[in-house]
PDB file of C-alpha atoms in Angstrom:
ATOM      1  CA  ARG A 190      20.226  11.566 -92.547  1.00 49.00           C
ATOM      2  CA  LEU A 191      16.964  13.293 -92.627  1.00 49.00           C
ATOM      3  CA  LYS A 192      16.382  15.942 -94.200  1.00 52.00           C
ATOM      4  CA  GLN A 193      15.249  19.048 -92.863  1.00 51.00           C
ATOM      5  CA  THR A 194      11.868  21.499 -93.472  1.00 50.00           C
ATOM      6  CA  ASP A 195      12.580  24.892 -95.076  1.00 49.00           C
ATOM      7  CA  ARG A 196      12.055  26.719 -91.903  1.00 54.00           C
ATOM      8  CA  GLY A 197      14.981  25.091 -89.892  1.00 57.00           C
ATOM      9  CA  HIS A 198      12.529  22.926 -87.777  1.00 58.00           C
ATOM     10  CA  PRO A 199      13.123  18.931 -88.004  1.00 64.00           C
ATOM     11  CA  PRO A 200      10.376  16.760 -89.120  1.00 72.00           C
ATOM     12  CA  ARG A 201       7.822  15.247 -87.569  1.00 73.00           C
ATOM     13  CA  ALA A 202       8.811  11.577 -88.516  1.00 74.00           C
ATOM     14  CA  TRP A 203      12.263  13.333 -86.949  1.00 72.00           C
ATOM     15  CA  ARG A 204      10.616  14.093 -83.494  1.00 73.00           C
ATOM     16  CA  ARG A 205       8.277  11.370 -83.021  1.00 75.00           C
ATOM     17  CA  LYS A 206      11.698   8.964 -83.330  1.00 77.00           C
ATOM     18  CA  MET A 207      13.644  11.077 -80.726  1.00 77.00           C
ATOM     19  CA  ALA A 208      10.826  10.952 -78.593  1.00 76.00           C
ATOM     20  CA  THR A 209      10.387   7.297 -78.509  1.00 77.00           C
ATOM     21  CA  ALA A 210      14.207   6.631 -78.160  1.00 78.00           C
ATOM     22  CA  ALA A 211      13.945   8.994 -75.058  1.00 75.00           C
ATOM     23  CA  PHE A 212      10.676   6.897 -73.734  1.00 71.00           C
ATOM     24  CA  ALA A 213      12.932   3.667 -74.178  1.00 72.00           C
ATOM     25  CA  ARG A 214      15.950   5.091 -72.339  1.00 75.00           C
ATOM     26  CA  ALA A 215      13.231   5.991 -69.920  1.00 70.00           C
ATOM     27  CA  LEU A 216      11.887   2.877 -69.468  1.00 63.00           C
ATOM     28  CA  ARG A 217      15.404   0.794 -68.937  1.00 66.00           C
ATOM     29  CA  ALA A 218      16.031   3.345 -66.532  1.00 67.00           C
ATOM     30  CA  GLY A 219      12.790   2.415 -64.058  1.00 61.00           C
ATOM     31  CA  CYS A 220      11.214   5.790 -64.874  1.00 56.00           C
ATOM     32  CA  ALA A 221       7.626   3.855 -66.004  1.00 48.00           C
ATOM     33  CA  HIS A 222       5.567   7.263 -65.735  1.00 50.00           C
ATOM     34  CA  ALA A 223       8.286   9.831 -67.088  1.00 47.00           C
ATOM     35  CA  LEU A 224       6.865  11.960 -69.615  1.00 48.00           C
ATOM     36  CA  VAL A 225       8.873  13.010 -72.570  1.00 44.00           C
ATOM     37  CA  THR A 226       8.838  16.646 -74.128  1.00 47.00           C
ATOM     38  CA  PRO A 227      10.715  18.622 -76.625  1.00 43.00           C
ATOM     39  CA  ARG A 228      13.317  21.155 -74.670  1.00 44.00           C
ATOM     40  CA  ARG A 229      12.485  23.685 -78.008  1.00 41.00           C
ATOM     41  CA  ILE A 230      11.138  23.391 -81.008  1.00 39.00           C
ATOM     42  CA  ALA A 231      13.879  23.447 -83.268  1.00 40.00           C
ATOM     43  CA  GLY A 232      16.452  21.747 -80.973  1.00 44.00           C
ATOM     44  CA  ASP A 233      17.564  18.257 -81.565  1.00 42.00           C
ATOM     45  CA  SER A 234      17.708  17.534 -77.460  1.00 44.00           C
ATOM     46  CA  LEU A 235      15.179  16.113 -75.231  1.00 45.00           C
ATOM     47  CA  ARG A 236      14.562  16.033 -72.075  1.00 48.00           C
ATOM     48  CA  LEU A 237      12.986  14.388 -69.356  1.00 46.00           C
ATOM     49  CA  LEU A 238      10.278  15.693 -66.526  1.00 46.00           C
ATOM     50  CA  ARG A 239      10.795  14.929 -62.912  1.00 49.00           C
ATOM     51  CA  PRO A 240      10.550  10.754 -62.772  1.00 54.00           C
ATOM     52  CA  ARG A 241       7.149   9.961 -61.107  1.00 56.00           C
ATOM     53  CA  PRO A 242       6.948   6.891 -58.444  1.00 57.00           C
ATOM     54  CA  SER A 243       7.128   3.422 -59.338  1.00 60.00           C
ATOM     55  CA  PRO A 244       3.711   1.809 -58.186  1.00 60.00           C
ATOM     56  CA  ALA A 245       5.459  -1.394 -57.174  1.00 63.00           C
ATOM     57  CA  PRO A 246       5.049  -0.237 -53.759  1.00 65.00           C
ATOM     58  CA  PHE A 247       1.761   0.602 -53.491  1.00 62.00           C
ATOM     59  CA  LEU A 248       0.620  -2.365 -55.536  1.00 69.00           C
ATOM     60  CA  GLN A 249       2.419  -4.310 -52.626  1.00 71.00           C
ATOM     61  CA  LEU A 250       0.799  -2.904 -49.765  1.00 73.00           C
ATOM     62  CA  TRP A 251      -2.614  -3.185 -51.716  1.00 71.00           C
ATOM     63  CA  ARG A 252      -2.439  -6.805 -52.381  1.00 74.00           C
ATOM     64  CA  GLY A 253      -1.153  -7.261 -48.606  1.00 75.00           C
ATOM     65  CA  MET A 254      -4.136  -5.477 -47.505  1.00 73.00           C
ATOM     66  CA  ALA A 255      -6.890  -7.392 -49.704  1.00 74.00           C
ATOM     67  CA  ALA A 256      -5.144 -10.712 -48.568  1.00 74.00           C
ATOM     68  CA  GLN A 257      -5.801  -9.605 -44.865  1.00 72.00           C
ATOM     69  CA  ALA A 258      -9.588  -8.614 -45.981  1.00 68.00           C
ATOM     70  CA  GLU A 259      -9.913 -12.328 -47.751  1.00 66.00           C
ATOM     71  CA  ALA A 260      -8.822 -13.871 -44.525  1.00 65.00           C
ATOM     72  CA  SER A 261     -11.109 -12.379 -42.183  1.00 62.00           C
ATOM     73  CA  SER A 262     -13.929 -12.721 -44.351  1.00 56.00           C
ATOM     74  CA  SER A 263     -14.753 -15.889 -43.601  1.00 54.00           C
ATOM     75  CA  SER A 264     -15.207 -15.117 -39.910  1.00 52.00           C
ATOM     76  CA  PRO A 265     -18.242 -13.270 -38.682  1.00 54.00           C
ATOM     77  CA  ARG A 266     -17.880  -9.395 -38.572  1.00 64.00           C
ATOM     78  CA  LEU A 267     -21.473  -8.489 -36.938  1.00 68.00           C
ATOM     79  CA  SER A 268     -22.882  -9.047 -34.012  1.00 73.00           C
ATOM     80  CA  PRO A 269     -26.208 -11.332 -34.140  1.00 74.00           C
ATOM     81  CA  ALA A 270     -28.578  -8.559 -33.683  1.00 75.00           C
ATOM     82  CA  ALA A 271     -26.958  -6.829 -36.305  1.00 73.00           C
ATOM     83  CA  ALA A 272     -27.085  -9.726 -38.767  1.00 71.00           C
ATOM     84  CA  GLN A 273     -30.859 -10.518 -37.705  1.00 70.00           C
ATOM     85  CA  ALA A 274     -31.847  -6.431 -38.404  1.00 67.00           C
ATOM     86  CA  LEU A 275     -29.840  -6.642 -41.701  1.00 67.00           C
ATOM     87  CA  GLY A 276     -31.864  -9.940 -42.904  1.00 66.00           C
ATOM     88  CA  SER A 277     -35.141  -8.361 -42.043  1.00 62.00           C
ATOM     89  CA  ILE A 278     -34.212  -5.178 -44.085  1.00 61.00           C
ATOM     90  CA  LYS A 279     -32.806  -7.804 -47.157  1.00 57.00           C
ATOM     91  CA  GLU A 280     -36.644  -9.676 -46.636  1.00 59.00           C
ATOM     92  CA  THR A 281     -38.648  -6.285 -46.637  1.00 56.00           C
ATOM     93  CA  ALA A 282     -37.087  -4.892 -49.396  1.00 55.00           C
ATOM     94  CA  LYS A 283     -39.244  -6.200 -52.496  1.00 52.00           C
ATOM     95  CA  LYS A 284     -38.892  -5.645 -55.971  1.00 51.00           C
ATOM     96  CA  SER A 285     -41.802  -3.894 -57.847  1.00 47.00           C
ATOM     97  CA  GLN A 286     -44.385  -6.029 -58.624  1.00 51.00           C
ATOM     98  CA  VAL A 287     -44.553  -7.650 -62.286  1.00 61.00           C
ATOM     99  CA  LEU A 288     -48.295  -7.119 -63.287  1.00 65.00           C
ATOM    100  CA  HIS A 289     -49.569  -8.761 -66.474  1.00 76.00           C
ATOM    101  CA  LEU A 290     -53.347  -7.235 -66.868  1.00 76.00           C
ATOM    102  CA  THR A 291     -55.103  -7.565 -70.366  1.00 82.00           C
ATOM    103  CA  LYS A 292     -56.442  -4.389 -72.057  1.00 80.00           C
ATOM    104  CA  ALA A 293     -59.834  -4.865 -70.494  1.00 83.00           C
ATOM    105  CA  GLN A 294     -58.270  -5.033 -67.443  1.00 79.00           C
ATOM    106  CA  LEU A 295     -56.181  -1.613 -68.032  1.00 74.00           C
ATOM    107  CA  ARG A 296     -59.692  -0.028 -68.849  1.00 73.00           C
ATOM    108  CA  LYS A 297     -60.924  -0.979 -65.812  1.00 74.00           C
ATOM    109  CA  LEU A 298     -58.563  -0.173 -63.265  1.00 74.00           C
ATOM    110  CA  GLN A 299     -59.300   2.444 -61.003  1.00 73.00           C
ATOM    111  CA  GLY A 300     -55.754   3.955 -60.554  1.00 74.00           C
ATOM    112  CA  ASN A 301     -52.700   4.723 -62.158  1.00 74.00           C
ATOM    113  CA  ILE A 302     -50.960   1.182 -63.404  1.00 74.00           C
ATOM    114  CA  GLY A 303     -47.491   2.956 -63.147  1.00 76.00           C
ATOM    115  CA  LYS A 304     -48.082   3.728 -59.246  1.00 74.00           C
ATOM    116  CA  MET A 305     -49.430   0.675 -58.624  1.00 74.00           C
ATOM    117  CA  ARG A 306     -46.119  -1.504 -60.518  1.00 74.00           C
ATOM    118  CA  CYS A 307     -43.464   0.894 -58.071  1.00 75.00           C
ATOM    119  CA  LYS A 308     -45.606   1.543 -55.078  1.00 72.00           C
ATOM    120  CA  GLY A 309     -48.239  -0.960 -54.821  1.00 69.00           C
ATOM    121  CA  ASP A 310     -46.531  -2.816 -51.870  1.00 72.00           C
ATOM    122  CA  LYS A 311     -45.726   0.510 -49.990  1.00 76.00           C
ATOM    123  CA  PRO A 312     -48.461   1.968 -47.198  1.00 76.00           C
ATOM    124  CA  GLU A 313     -50.582   3.868 -48.491  1.00 76.00           C
ATOM    125  CA  PHE A 314     -49.630   7.505 -46.685  1.00 77.00           C
ATOM    126  CA  HIS A 315     -45.991   6.618 -46.838  1.00 76.00           C
ATOM    127  CA  HIS A 316     -44.956   9.880 -48.943  1.00 77.00           C
ATOM    128  CA  VAL A 317     -46.988  12.295 -46.327  1.00 79.00           C
ATOM    129  CA  ASP A 318     -44.467  14.637 -44.167  1.00 79.00           C
ATOM    130  CA  ARG A 319     -45.045  13.733 -40.368  1.00 83.00           C
ATOM    131  CA  ASN A 320     -44.090  16.356 -37.301  1.00 81.00           C
ATOM    132  CA  LYS A 321     -41.763  15.555 -34.667  1.00 81.00           C
ATOM    133  CA  HIS A 322     -43.987  13.261 -32.773  1.00 80.00           C
ATOM    134  CA  GLY A 323     -44.227  11.139 -36.162  1.00 81.00           C
ATOM    135  CA  ARG A 324     -47.959  11.984 -36.902  1.00 83.00           C
ATOM    136  CA  ILE A 325     -49.595  13.351 -40.201  1.00 81.00           C
ATOM    137  CA  PHE A 326     -51.577  16.213 -38.412  1.00 82.00           C
ATOM    138  CA  GLU A 327     -53.224  16.599 -34.438  1.00 84.00           C
ATOM    139  CA  PRO A 328     -56.669  16.422 -32.994  1.00 83.00           C
ATOM    140  CA  TRP A 329     -56.819  19.996 -33.542  1.00 85.00           C
ATOM    141  CA  HIS A 330     -55.810  20.704 -36.766  1.00 89.00           C
ATOM    142  CA  ASN A 331     -58.679  21.567 -39.491  1.00 90.00           C
ATOM    143  CA  PHE A 332     -58.536  20.681 -43.391  1.00 92.00           C
ATOM    144  CA  GLU A 333     -58.783  22.565 -46.466  1.00 94.00           C
ATOM    145  CA  VAL A 334     -60.008  20.766 -49.598  1.00 94.00           C
ATOM    146  CA  THR A 335     -59.342  23.094 -53.073  1.00 95.00           C
ATOM    147  CA  ILE A 336     -60.831  22.231 -55.971  1.00 94.00           C
ATOM    148  CA  THR A 337     -59.457  23.632 -59.313  1.00 93.00           C
ATOM    149  CA  SER A 338     -61.472  22.894 -62.480  1.00 92.00           C
ATOM    150  CA  SER A 339     -61.466  23.388 -65.857  1.00 91.00           C
ATOM    151  CA  LYS A 340     -63.375  22.320 -68.977  1.00 91.00           C
ATOM    152  CA  ASN A 341     -60.955  19.198 -69.328  1.00 93.00           C
ATOM    153  CA  ASN A 342     -60.113  18.349 -66.152  1.00 94.00           C
ATOM    154  CA  CYS A 343     -60.689  18.372 -62.084  1.00 94.00           C
ATOM    155  CA  TRP A 344     -57.498  18.705 -59.550  1.00 95.00           C
ATOM    156  CA  ILE A 345     -58.498  18.553 -55.880  1.00 95.00           C
ATOM    157  CA  THR A 346     -55.431  19.213 -53.284  1.00 94.00           C
ATOM    158  CA  ALA A 347     -56.101  18.336 -49.651  1.00 93.00           C
ATOM    159  CA  LYS A 348     -54.145  20.797 -47.289  1.00 93.00           C
ATOM    160  CA  ASN A 349     -53.772  20.808 -43.421  1.00 90.00           C
ATOM    161  CA  LYS A 350     -54.273  24.577 -42.639  1.00 89.00           C
ATOM    162  CA  GLY A 351     -53.220  24.203 -38.814  1.00 85.00           C
ATOM    163  CA  TRP A 352     -49.653  23.395 -40.520  1.00 85.00           C
ATOM    164  CA  LYS A 353     -49.111  26.181 -42.464  1.00 85.00           C
ATOM    165  CA  PHE A 354     -51.471  25.187 -45.621  1.00 89.00           C
ATOM    166  CA  ARG A 355     -49.087  21.785 -46.205  1.00 87.00           C
ATOM    167  CA  THR A 356     -50.407  19.763 -49.114  1.00 88.00           C
ATOM    168  CA  VAL A 357     -50.919  16.350 -47.732  1.00 89.00           C
ATOM    169  CA  PHE A 358     -52.239  14.472 -51.375  1.00 90.00           C
ATOM    170  CA  ALA A 359     -53.579  15.752 -54.359  1.00 92.00           C
ATOM    171  CA  SER A 360     -55.839  13.753 -57.072  1.00 92.00           C
ATOM    172  CA  HIS A 361     -56.789  14.467 -60.680  1.00 92.00           C
ATOM    173  CA  ALA A 362     -58.179  12.316 -63.579  1.00 91.00           C
ATOM    174  CA  GLY A 363     -55.265  10.384 -64.711  1.00 87.00           C
ATOM    175  CA  ASN A 364     -54.878   9.425 -61.171  1.00 86.00           C
ATOM    176  CA  VAL A 365     -57.971   7.584 -60.542  1.00 87.00           C
ATOM    177  CA  GLY A 366     -57.385   5.666 -64.185  1.00 82.00           C
ATOM    178  CA  TYR A 367     -59.207   8.245 -66.560  1.00 86.00           C
ATOM    179  CA  ARG A 368     -56.934   9.103 -69.829  1.00 83.00           C
ATOM    180  CA  HIS A 369     -57.219  11.539 -72.629  1.00 87.00           C
ATOM    181  CA  GLY A 370     -60.968  12.420 -73.528  1.00 89.00           C
ATOM    182  CA  LEU A 371     -62.649  11.001 -70.249  1.00 89.00           C
ATOM    183  CA  ARG A 372     -60.774  13.335 -68.455  1.00 91.00           C
ATOM    184  CA  LYS A 373     -63.156  15.943 -68.698  1.00 92.00           C
ATOM    185  CA  THR A 374     -66.488  13.649 -67.802  1.00 93.00           C
ATOM    186  CA  GLU A 375     -68.475  14.231 -64.764  1.00 93.00           C
ATOM    187  CA  ALA A 376     -67.890  10.581 -64.157  1.00 92.00           C
ATOM    188  CA  ALA A 377     -63.976  11.510 -63.823  1.00 93.00           C
ATOM    189  CA  THR A 378     -64.632  14.417 -61.462  1.00 94.00           C
ATOM    190  CA  HIS A 379     -67.009  11.986 -59.500  1.00 94.00           C
ATOM    191  CA  ARG A 380     -64.104   9.523 -59.210  1.00 93.00           C
ATOM    192  CA  VAL A 381     -61.546  11.922 -58.273  1.00 94.00           C
ATOM    193  CA  ALA A 382     -63.895  13.632 -55.301  1.00 94.00           C
ATOM    194  CA  LEU A 383     -64.753   9.921 -54.179  1.00 94.00           C
ATOM    195  CA  ASN A 384     -60.679   9.052 -54.088  1.00 92.00           C
ATOM    196  CA  VAL A 385     -59.905  12.226 -51.994  1.00 93.00           C
ATOM    197  CA  ALA A 386     -63.388  11.748 -49.457  1.00 93.00           C
ATOM    198  CA  ARG A 387     -61.998   8.214 -48.969  1.00 92.00           C
ATOM    199  CA  LYS A 388     -58.878   9.170 -48.318  1.00 91.00           C
ATOM    200  CA  LEU A 389     -59.685  11.759 -45.859  1.00 91.00           C
ATOM    201  CA  LYS A 390     -62.078   9.252 -43.998  1.00 91.00           C
ATOM    202  CA  ARG A 391     -59.209   6.596 -43.917  1.00 89.00           C
ATOM    203  CA  LEU A 392     -56.651   9.179 -42.353  1.00 87.00           C
ATOM    204  CA  GLY A 393     -59.055  10.001 -39.711  1.00 87.00           C
ATOM    205  CA  VAL A 394     -60.732  13.268 -40.778  1.00 89.00           C
ATOM    206  CA  THR A 395     -64.353  14.025 -40.439  1.00 90.00           C
ATOM    207  CA  CYS A 396     -65.110  17.573 -41.291  1.00 92.00           C
ATOM    208  CA  CYS A 397     -63.020  19.503 -43.833  1.00 93.00           C
ATOM    209  CA  GLU A 398     -63.672  23.466 -45.301  1.00 94.00           C
ATOM    210  CA  VAL A 399     -63.702  23.571 -49.109  1.00 95.00           C
ATOM    211  CA  THR A 400     -62.634  26.364 -51.698  1.00 95.00           C
ATOM    212  CA  PHE A 401     -63.180  26.380 -55.295  1.00 94.00           C
ATOM    213  CA  TRP A 402     -61.922  28.839 -57.909  1.00 89.00           C
ATOM    214  CA  LYS A 403     -64.916  28.217 -60.718  1.00 90.00           C
ATOM    215  CA  MET A 404     -68.284  27.087 -60.643  1.00 89.00           C
ATOM    216  CA  MET A 405     -68.067  24.125 -62.489  1.00 91.00           C
ATOM    217  CA  LYS A 406     -67.878  20.462 -61.145  1.00 93.00           C
ATOM    218  CA  VAL A 407     -68.470  21.847 -57.915  1.00 93.00           C
ATOM    219  CA  GLU A 408     -71.974  20.435 -57.554  1.00 94.00           C
ATOM    220  CA  THR A 409     -70.268  17.113 -58.293  1.00 94.00           C
ATOM    221  CA  CYS A 410     -67.618  17.101 -56.066  1.00 94.00           C
ATOM    222  CA  LEU A 411     -69.910  18.021 -52.786  1.00 94.00           C
ATOM    223  CA  GLN A 412     -72.299  15.170 -53.915  1.00 94.00           C
ATOM    224  CA  ALA A 413     -69.525  12.587 -54.013  1.00 94.00           C
ATOM    225  CA  PHE A 414     -67.924  14.253 -50.460  1.00 94.00           C
ATOM    226  CA  GLN A 415     -72.127  13.110 -49.130  1.00 93.00           C
ATOM    227  CA  THR A 416     -71.917  10.412 -50.581  1.00 92.00           C
ATOM    228  CA  VAL A 417     -68.882   9.075 -48.213  1.00 91.00           C
ATOM    229  CA  GLY A 418     -69.764  11.223 -45.390  1.00 92.00           C
ATOM    230  CA  LEU A 419     -67.233  13.684 -45.238  1.00 92.00           C
ATOM    231  CA  GLN A 420     -68.873  16.786 -43.664  1.00 93.00           C
ATOM    232  CA  VAL A 421     -68.345  20.366 -45.210  1.00 93.00           C
ATOM    233  CA  THR A 422     -68.240  22.862 -42.470  1.00 93.00           C
ATOM    234  CA  ARG A 423     -67.705  25.822 -45.312  1.00 93.00           C
ATOM    235  CA  LEU A 424     -67.579  27.065 -48.343  1.00 94.00           C
ATOM    236  CA  THR A 425     -65.924  29.600 -50.164  1.00 94.00           C
ATOM    237  CA  HIS A 426     -65.173  30.569 -53.476  1.00 93.00           C
ATOM    238  CA  ARG A 427     -62.648  32.889 -54.543  1.00 90.00           C
ATOM    239  CA  PRO A 428     -62.592  34.299 -58.127  1.00 87.00           C
ATOM    240  CA  ARG A 429     -59.317  35.024 -59.582  1.00 81.00           C
ATOM    241  CA  ILE A 430     -59.204  38.692 -60.350  1.00 78.00           C
ATOM    242  CA  PRO A 431     -59.372  39.161 -64.213  1.00 76.00           C
ATOM    243  CA  LYS A 432     -56.450  41.202 -66.133  1.00 78.00           C
ATOM    244  CA  GLY A 433     -56.915  44.003 -67.513  1.00 80.00           C
ATOM    245  CA  LEU A 434     -59.242  47.184 -66.887  1.00 83.00           C
ATOM    246  CA  PRO A 435     -62.859  45.948 -66.572  1.00 79.00           C
ATOM    247  CA  ASN A 436     -64.168  48.834 -68.522  1.00 84.00           C
ATOM    248  CA  LYS A 437     -62.030  47.511 -71.617  1.00 85.00           C
ATOM    249  CA  PRO A 438     -62.757  44.929 -73.903  1.00 84.00           C
ATOM    250  CA  ARG A 439     -60.666  42.346 -74.538  1.00 81.00           C
ATOM    251  CA  LYS A 440     -58.753  41.868 -77.483  1.00 83.00           C
ATOM    252  CA  ILE A 441     -60.084  39.742 -80.322  1.00 86.00           C
ATOM    253  CA  ARG A 442     -58.244  36.413 -80.208  1.00 84.00           C
ATOM    254  CA  ARG A 443     -56.842  35.880 -83.899  1.00 87.00           C
ATOM    255  CA  VAL A 444     -56.240  32.355 -85.156  1.00 78.00           C
TER     256      VAL A 444
END
């Protein structure tokens, strides 16, 4: 006979023993998913919740369906045209290119090695949005090239003015293979501008408008455009409005 606690509640070992016995009775009765819970904390009787149905019928039904599917898998389920289309899709789905380049080749690579590995086998303008006719732009659309320059990098964006100034593509120093401190050099700026101009020429654009925020590195970009043969129809300077009052000096920067 187990000893009761001071509060009159049965000890934990006794409750565990009674729950185990009730669960064993439920298993013998066929209720494999019955849950055993005490009716009251201080009581010595246990009750069973509503017994759940046994999964045996569902298992038999599922096994029968699996057997039928396995028997019918030997016969062709696709039409010849569908099978041919599926085969062509599997052939065109290639894995990413595995490139093994030396350090010298990586330094001379004019591009991003990550993009070359992941998207080297795809068309050049596969990510550009197309209109309902499947074209990137129409013959009467005008393009605007925005030059955003700083002392450390240069970003050039090509926008389609005839399609709500939608961005077609963009380029920067890291996109053409320049890393770390080399991104601020003039060679990096010239290479970025060449990349944008060549892409526009391959896209079929012969002239564009140029807009810039700062004067730095604009002359280098225009020289690159002239080298490729991209005509500039308009040159616009849009300086940003300075913050604060113009007649009030700025606060001294404290480091």
